[in-house]
Amino acid sequence: MAETEKTPKSVDPATLKMLEKAAQEKISTIFDRAETMKPCNIGEQGTCCKICAQGPCRLPLPKKGIEGEDTRVGLCGATPNTIAARNFARMVAAGAAAHSDHGRVVAEVFLAAARGESKDYTIKDTKKLVQVAKDFDIPVTVKEGDKEVPRDTREIAVELGEKALAEWGRQEGEIYFAKRAPKARYDLWKKLGIIPRGIDREVVEIMHRTHMGVDQDYENIVKQCSRAALADGWAGSMIATELQDILFGSPVPIHGEINLGVLKKDTVNIIVHGHEPLLSEMIVVASRDPEMLKLAESKGAKGITLAGMCCTANEVLMRHGMPIAGNYLQQELAIITGAVDAMVVDVQCIMENIANVATCYHTKIVTTNPRAKMKSGQTVHIEFNEHHALEDAKKIVRTAIENFPNRKAEILIPDEKKMMVAGFTFESINYHLGGTYRGSYVPLNDNIINGRIRGIAGVVGCNNARTMHDSAHLTLVKELLKNDVIVLTTGCNAMACGKAGLLTPEAAKEFCGGGLAEVCEAVGIPPVLHMGSCVDNSRILMAATAVVKAGGLGNDISDLPAAGAAPEWMSEKAISIGQYFVASGVYTIFGVGLPVTGAPVFQDYLFNKLEGIVGGKWDVAVDPYEMAKKMLAHIDKKRKALGIDKARERVLFDMEARRKLAEEEAAA
Ligand code: MSK
């Protein structure tokens, strides 16, 4: 059957064009392998146990389902619930470790910069430095005579760097940022005993508890999942976001372009791919260096195009407006254009196959991180070190420039690219809604209370080759917008939205219900707010906290008419993110499927019982329309509980009106 007669593999025309080129050139991509290799059905159910050498013990659900007592056990007697819970917990541990190890390196570089040991990095956002220092109980003023005067910025930064770094190795007590959460949430965590002690400790404890013959109580395992995931969301990831903002500058709304059409035939094209902005920030500087531009010209190129891929793309977009070449499933395809002179990678979401694809073209894959090397293909390793960061970045850029004359294949760059606005943080949303002098979330809350905005959704996460590329992301987001739900996004969902034109203020008129469109047009914001990379999901936690603190919508994140989703997730990091949203009180729904279906009792605990404990719960819907329906039902449930379900009309409700509504509700 011809390629065009099959179900399309993507909703993105640029991706389809490149898949056609790949087929013509007989290059195997992840899209092909997803067709030929079927997933293991026992692993999919979460009930394959391979944590000791007596297995793997495979406990699939019987075809007819469970009749009577569930007697399935592994060799040691482990039940499907224990096995699925252990597998789930190990995903949380891996995800939390990945985000947090990113955060650790940021904290190390931050400290080196504060101490003046890393000349290429400096403190850029001193206002945020002071704010974050206060959260770490660091004095920001000193006594001079009888006056309190601001403390030396460098001293504050050094103390913050030391205290932040100590969050990884802390053995007792609580992570500092736990107190950033609404008081009711903090008190609940305290009561449940799930406030993380130290980041590394919680991850290690999952690995211990899930070792053969240790924790055999799925509820107790989930408790540790919450602790480790909270250590990710409210510590590892949040520290990464905050220190990156202080080092590189906090993002503000900025224009950028997205999709493979940002590459240029006549310039040196460099793609930075992965997650840590420490490297990409320096490559941005190096690619603008006059010496580099001159070298590019001497090789016959008309300049240097630097574009991002995956979350590194979000980082360089948010702070510099650098273009994005594509999201996770487009990494092989970028190379297939024949126009990428170097793909520079660091950590996470880098497919091993890019090295093989690169051998069919001239593209150099440059690995830069000692934790992530590649064996196959034409890769070079240029280790990136913060003590001579710019020098290393220039070496990498030079490698790309010198490779420009080696282009050999036919070049095909799809025309597709779209404009977008990114760079929203919980602070900049505050500013946009309330203005410089009265920055506040109150106008947002008022519009939720009066019903112009029905609720808030966080839609985030990866692409997954088992589902049509970007399709579930876009269907879900459009359904939510149509129903007046404002969307906060990060990661590969943000990029899918960008490619589809949803990240512009003009999208409000085209895609939103009347109420949401009215608000977005009045404020001049897109209806989908791009808040950054995977670690920046911590910005969504802070935005949710700011909404609670602005008042009128309950006392806790779990009271908000809000829901979270990852329609095309694939990475273990997504499971950690999901768990920290659930443990923060958010109804969180995933597409694709969760590997828990083989353990119905454990699944019921995650999908139902957990809500009565932490206020948030897990859910799954493969169909994005079904997913939207479930999210809207949850949002409406919360609106009802708040007594604002009858307020979906065009009136601004003052306190008196809200009280009246609540009384009417009680009387009904
Ligand atoms: S890059 S973790 S595929 S969002 Fe952060 Fe995209 Fe998921 Fe990687």
XYZ file of C-alpha atoms and ligand atoms in Angstrom:
676
model
C 0.000 0.000 0.000
C 1.334 3.468 -0.839
C 2.429 5.617 2.087
C -0.399 8.108 1.489
C -3.128 5.435 1.701
C -2.158 4.387 5.216
C -3.369 6.114 8.356
C -1.156 9.194 8.497
C 1.529 8.972 11.159
C 1.330 12.634 12.086
C -0.993 15.599 11.853
C 1.993 17.788 11.048
C 2.558 18.255 7.281
C 6.300 18.901 7.737
C 6.659 15.552 9.508
C 4.742 13.752 6.755
C 6.955 15.298 4.061
C 10.087 14.156 5.841
C 8.673 10.653 6.341
C 8.153 10.466 2.593
C 11.780 11.472 2.033
C 12.875 8.877 4.602
C 10.905 6.174 2.771
C 12.374 7.170 -0.600
C 15.876 7.087 0.848
C 15.164 3.835 2.708
C 15.974 5.276 6.107
C 14.351 3.510 9.031
C 12.729 5.801 11.584
C 10.920 5.255 14.861
C 7.628 5.536 12.955
C 8.543 2.388 10.948
C 9.756 0.449 13.961
C 6.563 1.249 15.852
C 4.726 -0.609 13.105
C 6.920 -3.659 12.985
C 7.603 -4.120 16.689
C 4.566 -4.648 18.886
C 4.786 -3.821 22.596
C 4.894 -6.664 25.115
C 1.370 -7.107 26.444
C 2.502 -8.184 29.929
C 4.840 -5.226 30.328
C 2.014 -3.016 29.112
C -0.114 -4.292 31.988
C 2.681 -3.619 34.484
C 2.753 -7.201 35.727
C 6.120 -8.492 34.554
C 8.498 -8.735 37.512
C 12.206 -8.843 36.683
C 13.690 -7.525 39.882
C 15.412 -10.815 40.737
C 16.977 -13.684 38.782
C 14.227 -16.174 39.619
C 12.040 -14.499 37.033
C 11.013 -12.718 35.003
C 7.676 -13.707 36.547
C 4.898 -12.826 34.138
C 1.410 -12.330 35.527
C -0.901 -11.208 32.726
C -4.594 -10.769 33.369
C -6.476 -13.902 32.274
C -8.319 -13.323 28.970
C -11.684 -13.746 30.738
C -10.694 -11.340 33.497
C -10.519 -12.275 37.168
C -13.255 -14.601 38.342
C -13.384 -14.959 42.096
C -10.175 -14.570 44.028
C -7.075 -13.336 42.186
C -4.593 -16.160 42.797
C -1.798 -14.964 40.502
C 1.570 -14.773 42.262
C 5.231 -14.711 41.259
C 7.780 -17.292 42.481
C 8.299 -15.407 45.750
C 4.561 -14.913 46.194
C 4.487 -11.296 44.985
C 0.968 -10.349 43.890
C 0.193 -8.418 40.693
C -0.503 -5.361 42.884
C 2.915 -5.505 44.506
C 4.606 -6.088 41.151
C 2.768 -3.279 39.329
C 3.305 -0.897 42.252
C 7.027 -1.685 42.300
C 7.331 -1.162 38.543
C 5.392 2.076 38.804
C 7.578 3.260 41.689
C 10.752 2.540 39.727
C 9.437 4.740 36.935
C 8.835 7.523 39.438
C 12.370 7.059 40.777
C 13.936 7.193 37.307
C 11.905 10.246 36.317
C 12.614 12.084 39.560
C 16.308 11.172 39.251
C 16.521 12.536 35.698
C 14.915 15.891 36.507
C 16.743 16.213 39.767
C 20.151 15.312 38.386
C 19.579 18.112 35.879
C 18.766 20.367 38.859
C 21.888 19.242 40.712
C 24.174 20.266 37.843
C 22.427 23.636 37.631
C 22.960 24.136 41.372
C 26.654 23.214 41.025
C 27.161 25.675 38.173
C 25.158 28.314 40.036
C 27.432 27.957 43.045
C 30.553 28.090 40.884
C 29.225 31.251 39.202
C 28.366 32.830 42.558
C 31.861 32.094 43.838
C 33.375 33.591 40.691
C 34.861 30.249 39.640
C 32.986 30.055 36.359
C 33.691 33.202 34.379
C 31.167 32.592 31.590
C 28.092 32.476 33.835
C 26.874 35.419 35.893
C 23.855 36.218 38.036
C 21.331 37.917 35.732
C 18.095 38.152 37.731
C 18.945 39.663 41.107
C 15.281 40.339 41.939
C 14.507 36.650 41.712
C 17.701 35.833 43.614
C 16.376 37.794 46.576
C 12.911 36.180 46.352
C 14.289 32.657 46.222
C 16.836 33.392 48.974
C 13.943 34.297 51.278
C 12.336 30.894 50.615
C 15.611 29.349 51.763
C 15.567 31.434 54.987
C 18.627 33.362 53.818
C 18.966 36.908 55.179
C 18.777 39.411 52.326
C 19.547 42.517 54.396
C 22.238 43.372 56.951
C 22.371 45.870 59.766
C 24.410 48.992 59.093
C 24.236 51.209 62.151
C 20.538 51.272 62.949
C 19.517 50.713 59.342
C 18.754 47.484 57.455
C 20.513 47.649 54.089
C 20.498 45.157 51.196
C 23.053 42.398 51.628
C 25.793 41.866 49.045
C 24.291 40.010 46.075
C 27.261 37.690 45.742
C 27.079 36.668 49.376
C 23.372 35.867 49.008
C 24.054 33.877 45.835
C 26.825 31.812 47.457
C 24.624 30.989 50.445
C 21.706 30.127 48.152
C 23.916 27.899 45.995
C 25.195 26.035 49.066
C 21.747 25.594 50.600
C 20.178 24.565 47.285
C 22.874 21.977 46.629
C 22.435 20.591 50.126
C 18.807 19.709 49.263
C 20.093 16.644 47.415
C 22.044 15.186 50.311
C 19.751 16.244 53.156
C 18.893 13.277 55.410
C 16.309 14.746 57.781
C 13.771 17.561 57.929
C 11.950 18.999 54.928
C 12.816 20.454 51.542
C 12.643 24.264 51.695
C 10.147 24.752 48.859
C 7.484 22.583 50.556
C 6.393 25.768 52.333
C 5.752 27.469 48.977
C 2.630 25.311 48.607
C -0.696 26.590 49.945
C -0.849 26.137 53.717
C -3.633 23.542 53.512
C -1.532 21.460 51.106
C 1.573 21.731 53.256
C -0.431 20.706 56.345
C -1.882 17.706 54.502
C 1.554 16.555 53.342
C 2.785 16.918 56.912
C -0.135 14.898 58.280
C 0.448 12.163 55.687
C 4.194 12.168 56.343
C 5.106 12.689 52.687
C 7.142 15.875 52.771
C 10.449 14.915 51.149
C 13.501 14.929 53.392
C 16.201 15.131 50.730
C 16.030 14.551 46.984
C 18.569 11.741 46.669
C 17.282 10.014 49.789
C 13.736 9.668 48.443
C 14.898 8.261 45.104
C 17.256 5.782 46.782
C 14.516 4.711 49.165
C 12.262 3.775 46.239
C 15.052 1.610 44.820
C 15.503 -0.088 48.187
C 11.814 -0.613 48.875
C 11.288 -2.141 45.433
C 14.234 -4.524 45.741
C 13.268 -8.178 45.997
C 11.602 -8.958 49.300
C 11.196 -5.472 50.770
C 7.991 -3.374 50.582
C 5.020 -5.633 49.850
C 2.222 -3.141 50.523
C 1.218 -1.234 47.384
C -0.285 1.605 49.443
C 2.984 2.061 51.302
C 4.897 1.954 48.005
C 2.652 4.692 46.598
C 3.333 6.781 49.697
C 7.040 6.671 48.890
C 6.221 7.441 45.246
C 4.541 10.642 46.432
C 7.523 11.572 48.586
C 10.020 11.032 45.750
C 7.823 12.714 43.145
C 7.290 15.738 45.402
C 11.064 15.846 45.787
C 11.150 16.178 42.004
C 8.379 18.744 41.473
C 8.878 20.910 44.542
C 12.668 20.514 44.818
C 14.808 19.043 42.009
C 12.812 20.515 39.130
C 11.813 23.668 40.972
C 15.381 24.412 42.011
C 16.486 23.838 38.384
C 13.880 26.290 37.099
C 14.552 28.960 39.706
C 18.346 28.863 39.537
C 18.266 28.816 35.732
C 16.096 31.932 35.834
C 18.531 33.653 38.180
C 21.542 32.622 36.066
C 20.148 33.193 32.582
C 17.338 35.658 33.244
C 13.672 34.939 33.924
C 11.702 34.512 30.711
C 9.190 37.117 29.604
C 6.785 36.695 26.679
C 8.775 36.505 23.484
C 8.171 35.673 19.809
C 9.685 32.675 18.096
C 9.221 30.371 15.122
C 8.655 26.641 15.094
C 8.865 23.589 12.829
C 11.433 22.131 10.452
C 10.994 25.121 8.137
C 13.196 27.174 10.495
C 16.267 25.417 9.060
C 17.929 27.232 6.151
C 19.564 25.749 3.084
C 22.331 28.344 2.844
C 23.361 28.698 6.498
C 25.199 26.398 8.856
C 22.420 24.625 10.760
C 23.047 23.561 14.338
C 20.407 21.797 16.393
C 20.715 21.732 20.171
C 18.786 18.770 21.532
C 18.180 17.513 25.034
C 17.390 19.307 28.264
C 20.037 21.272 30.115
C 20.270 24.964 29.177
C 23.772 25.300 30.658
C 25.152 24.113 27.325
C 22.646 25.676 24.956
C 22.957 29.110 26.595
C 26.654 29.109 25.743
C 26.054 27.804 22.226
C 23.688 30.741 21.669
C 26.549 33.085 22.619
C 29.099 31.184 20.509
C 26.845 31.116 17.430
C 26.607 34.922 17.511
C 30.350 35.403 17.915
C 31.837 37.483 15.021
C 34.756 35.058 14.736
C 32.339 32.149 14.229
C 30.215 34.084 11.750
C 33.336 34.938 9.752
C 34.408 31.307 9.746
C 30.952 30.284 8.515
C 31.202 32.830 5.714
C 34.625 31.514 4.722
C 33.037 28.079 4.247
C 30.408 29.510 1.894
C 27.546 29.765 4.414
C 25.315 32.803 4.836
C 25.414 32.757 8.614
C 24.545 30.303 11.351
C 21.062 29.061 12.199
C 20.740 27.692 15.690
C 17.524 25.813 16.401
C 16.364 23.708 19.311
C 14.746 20.310 19.667
C 12.837 18.828 22.618
C 13.099 20.713 25.890
C 16.431 22.400 25.153
C 14.433 24.082 22.400
C 11.948 25.375 24.955
C 14.760 26.731 27.112
C 16.448 28.711 24.312
C 13.105 29.860 22.962
C 11.875 31.106 26.350
C 14.954 33.237 26.977
C 16.264 34.148 23.502
C 13.430 33.596 21.019
C 15.618 31.040 19.208
C 13.637 28.939 16.718
C 12.463 25.397 17.437
C 13.004 22.697 14.794
C 10.540 20.249 16.305
C 9.464 18.015 19.142
C 10.591 14.549 20.218
C 9.386 12.532 17.207
C 11.025 14.928 14.736
C 14.653 14.392 15.795
C 15.485 11.808 13.123
C 13.531 13.817 10.554
C 15.575 16.962 11.120
C 18.686 15.031 10.061
C 16.841 13.609 7.050
C 16.469 17.170 5.674
C 20.162 16.763 4.779
C 20.746 20.302 6.063
C 21.790 19.740 9.670
C 25.533 20.203 10.054
C 25.602 19.239 13.717
C 23.125 17.937 16.223
C 24.459 18.740 19.667
C 22.994 16.596 22.415
C 23.211 16.461 26.192
C 20.780 14.347 28.224
C 17.296 12.803 27.999
C 14.986 12.005 25.070
C 17.838 11.500 22.603
C 17.091 8.486 20.408
C 20.021 6.165 19.808
C 18.961 5.914 16.167
C 19.925 9.512 15.346
C 23.519 8.287 15.187
C 22.528 5.715 12.534
C 20.465 8.202 10.544
C 23.376 10.653 10.652
C 25.624 8.139 8.887
C 23.371 8.422 5.798
C 24.053 12.165 5.667
C 26.932 14.399 6.656
C 25.478 15.365 10.064
C 27.824 15.215 13.033
C 26.262 14.126 16.285
C 28.113 15.880 19.082
C 27.706 14.368 22.529
C 28.687 16.764 25.290
C 27.836 15.206 28.610
C 29.932 12.602 30.453
C 26.673 10.903 31.531
C 25.420 10.418 27.968
C 27.803 9.115 25.329
C 26.973 7.231 22.133
C 28.780 4.259 20.643
C 27.425 4.014 17.138
C 27.534 6.231 14.068
C 29.577 9.295 13.287
C 29.477 10.843 16.724
C 32.119 13.007 18.316
C 32.347 13.701 22.021
C 33.245 17.265 22.978
C 32.862 17.419 26.697
C 31.242 20.530 28.020
C 32.704 21.941 31.219
C 31.316 24.937 33.074
C 34.795 26.210 33.917
C 35.518 26.886 30.227
C 31.972 26.844 28.927
C 32.258 29.387 26.137
C 35.474 27.879 24.854
C 33.776 24.454 24.668
C 30.718 25.952 22.989
C 32.916 27.597 20.353
C 34.651 24.294 19.704
C 31.252 22.694 19.113
C 30.069 25.494 16.818
C 33.366 25.312 14.893
C 32.827 21.565 14.373
C 29.455 22.309 12.791
C 30.822 25.078 10.572
C 33.655 22.908 9.330
C 31.137 20.233 8.447
C 29.047 22.596 6.267
C 31.029 21.919 3.029
C 30.539 18.167 3.530
C 26.801 18.197 2.720
C 26.199 15.386 0.285
C 22.534 14.383 0.147
C 19.695 16.156 -1.588
C 18.448 18.853 0.773
C 14.760 19.091 1.457
C 13.592 21.515 4.096
C 9.821 21.642 4.447
C 8.338 25.147 4.196
C 6.242 24.724 7.319
C 6.941 27.045 10.215
C 4.690 29.058 12.488
C 5.040 32.134 14.659
C 4.321 31.758 18.359
C 4.574 33.539 21.688
C 6.295 31.745 24.572
C 7.994 32.744 27.813
C 5.152 32.672 30.336
C 6.088 32.124 33.946
C 3.903 32.321 37.001
C 5.406 35.754 37.585
C 4.790 37.027 34.042
C 1.192 35.774 34.078
C 0.764 37.800 37.242
C 2.070 40.875 35.430
C -0.041 40.325 32.310
C -3.227 39.881 34.234
C -2.816 42.703 36.662
C -0.304 45.163 35.189
C 2.915 46.477 36.697
C 1.387 48.269 39.639
C -1.242 45.779 40.620
C 0.234 42.487 39.356
C -2.142 39.868 40.624
C -3.973 36.638 39.898
C -7.230 38.178 41.139
C -8.489 39.074 37.629
C -7.943 35.437 36.564
C -9.794 34.180 39.622
C -12.620 36.661 38.989
C -12.989 35.383 35.450
C -13.071 31.808 36.692
C -15.634 32.711 39.323
C -17.840 34.636 36.875
C -17.600 31.749 34.424
C -15.906 33.398 31.471
C -13.133 30.911 32.127
C -14.493 27.492 33.054
C -11.233 26.162 34.446
C -7.495 25.685 34.058
C -5.735 22.744 32.412
C -2.072 21.831 32.425
C -1.457 19.854 29.234
C 2.115 18.653 28.979
C 4.362 15.779 28.016
C 5.957 13.895 25.198
C 5.155 12.407 21.810
C 4.730 8.661 21.639
C 5.347 6.644 18.461
C 2.439 4.366 19.405
C 0.009 7.227 18.745
C -0.423 9.583 15.800
C 2.184 12.322 16.222
C 0.720 15.484 17.847
C -2.847 14.366 17.172
C -4.020 13.695 20.741
C -2.214 16.828 21.978
C -4.033 19.076 19.554
C -7.445 17.429 19.743
C -7.435 17.649 23.519
C -6.207 21.239 23.679
C -8.731 22.408 21.066
C -11.586 20.696 22.934
C -10.555 22.411 26.155
C -10.275 25.828 24.511
C -13.682 25.422 22.889
C -15.052 24.839 26.369
C -13.439 27.977 27.838
C -10.620 26.160 29.631
C -7.340 28.080 29.592
C -4.337 25.817 28.933
C -0.879 25.966 30.481
C 1.655 23.912 28.573
C 5.263 22.724 28.624
C 7.461 20.158 26.874
C 6.503 18.527 23.586
C 2.838 19.479 23.949
C 3.878 23.134 23.864
C 5.677 22.479 20.587
C 2.705 20.648 19.083
C 0.552 23.658 19.998
C 3.119 26.047 18.519
C 3.193 24.187 15.197
C -0.605 24.312 15.043
C -0.774 28.062 15.644
C -2.304 27.827 19.120
C 0.396 29.896 20.818
C -0.657 33.258 19.410
C -3.134 35.801 20.782
C -5.056 35.493 17.485
C -5.769 31.819 18.266
C -8.235 32.952 20.927
C -10.775 34.119 18.365
C -10.445 31.012 16.227
C -10.337 28.247 18.818
C -11.892 29.444 22.091
C -15.345 29.591 23.490
C -16.767 33.118 23.839
C -15.780 33.660 27.469
C -12.155 32.602 27.183
C -11.762 34.436 23.869
C -13.034 37.614 25.509
C -10.516 37.369 28.365
C -7.541 36.528 26.097
C -8.386 39.345 23.707
C -8.767 41.850 26.554
C -5.433 40.872 28.096
C -3.651 40.180 24.785
C -2.426 36.682 25.644
C -2.652 33.392 23.733
C -5.209 30.937 25.132
C -2.411 28.388 25.509
C 0.444 29.683 27.642
C 3.855 28.167 26.895
C 5.617 27.853 30.261
C 8.796 26.064 29.216
C 10.463 22.689 29.438
C 9.778 19.523 31.460
C 11.475 20.842 34.607
C 9.344 23.971 34.221
C 6.242 22.046 35.180
C 7.260 23.482 38.533
C 6.065 26.827 37.092
C 2.592 25.289 36.744
C 2.687 24.215 40.404
C 3.552 27.798 41.347
C 0.827 29.225 39.089
C -1.732 26.902 40.736
C -0.468 28.029 44.142
C -0.769 31.681 43.106
C -4.388 31.083 42.038
C -5.181 29.563 45.451
C -3.472 32.431 47.247
C -5.339 35.056 45.199
C -8.507 33.838 46.938
C -12.071 32.941 46.102
C -11.335 29.442 44.769
C -10.809 27.424 47.930
C -7.806 26.877 50.174
C -5.895 24.207 48.367
C -4.787 23.200 44.859
C -7.254 20.309 45.089
C -10.122 22.816 45.385
C -9.384 24.457 42.020
C -11.434 23.805 38.876
C -8.289 22.469 37.262
C -6.937 19.268 35.727
C -3.683 17.961 34.255
C -3.027 15.792 31.200
C -0.241 14.120 29.225
C -1.985 12.775 26.111
C 1.086 11.334 24.348
C 3.428 10.569 27.239
C 6.279 8.090 26.901
C 9.038 8.989 29.363
C 9.521 7.894 32.967
C 9.815 11.582 33.775
C 6.151 11.925 32.820
C 5.214 9.379 35.510
C 7.138 11.329 38.121
C 5.454 14.551 36.960
C 2.055 12.847 37.032
C 2.639 11.590 40.557
C 3.748 14.989 41.880
C 0.688 16.631 40.365
C -1.550 13.964 41.902
C 0.178 14.357 45.279
C -0.258 18.128 44.934
C -4.017 17.617 44.606
C -4.530 17.582 40.829
C -6.756 15.231 38.818
C -4.244 13.931 36.263
C -5.149 12.004 33.156
C -2.770 10.247 30.768
C -3.264 9.062 27.195
C -1.617 5.980 25.617
C -2.259 3.797 28.687
C -0.665 3.272 32.097
C 1.166 0.037 32.918
C -1.152 -0.817 35.809
C -4.084 -2.540 34.103
C -2.852 -6.026 35.012
C -3.285 -5.176 38.696
C -6.910 -4.042 39.109
C -6.709 -3.468 42.868
C -3.621 -1.274 42.566
C -5.175 0.537 39.607
C -8.326 1.239 41.612
C -6.154 2.685 44.368
C -4.457 5.107 41.935
C -7.611 5.954 40.000
C -10.081 6.286 42.875
C -8.967 5.804 46.472
C -5.990 8.157 46.251
C -8.326 11.117 45.777
C -9.674 10.641 49.289
C -6.110 10.762 50.630
C -4.192 13.412 48.662
C -7.058 15.162 46.840
C -5.714 14.272 43.379
C -5.897 11.032 41.420
C -4.759 9.290 38.233
C -6.912 8.462 35.243
C -6.449 7.236 31.671
C -8.232 7.895 28.379
C -6.709 6.902 25.073
C -9.281 8.910 23.095
C -8.576 12.659 23.459
C -12.288 13.563 23.211
C -12.984 11.217 26.099
C -10.047 12.763 27.937
C -11.463 16.266 27.452
C -14.873 15.090 28.675
C -13.366 13.642 31.832
C -11.336 16.779 32.515
C -14.391 18.992 32.014
C -16.453 16.759 34.312
C -13.776 17.128 36.984
C -13.599 20.897 36.494
C -17.395 21.136 36.782
C -17.339 18.970 39.917
C -14.920 21.435 41.491
C -16.951 24.438 40.324
C -19.990 22.904 41.994
C -18.105 22.286 45.211
C -16.997 25.926 45.192
C -20.550 27.082 44.558
C -19.680 28.761 41.275
C -21.316 26.288 38.904
C -24.235 28.625 38.256
C -22.002 31.559 37.531
C -21.249 30.780 33.898
C -22.697 34.005 32.629
C -21.208 37.341 31.596
C -21.294 39.139 34.920
C -18.470 40.065 37.190
C -19.200 38.591 40.589
C -18.272 40.576 43.644
C -17.981 39.028 47.101
C -21.625 39.766 47.863
C -22.768 38.003 44.702
C -20.548 35.017 45.428
C -21.923 34.732 48.948
C -25.460 34.854 47.592
C -24.633 32.105 45.130
C -23.229 29.939 47.899
C -26.384 30.486 49.975
C -28.616 29.583 47.022
C -26.529 26.487 46.447
C -26.832 25.447 50.083
C -30.591 26.001 50.037
C -31.069 23.970 46.827
S 11.381 16.542 25.776
S 10.426 14.152 28.339
S 9.696 13.865 25.024
S 8.068 16.265 26.846
Fe 11.310 17.155 27.645
Fe 9.402 15.966 25.163
Fe 8.778 14.206 26.990
Fe 11.269 14.466 26.310
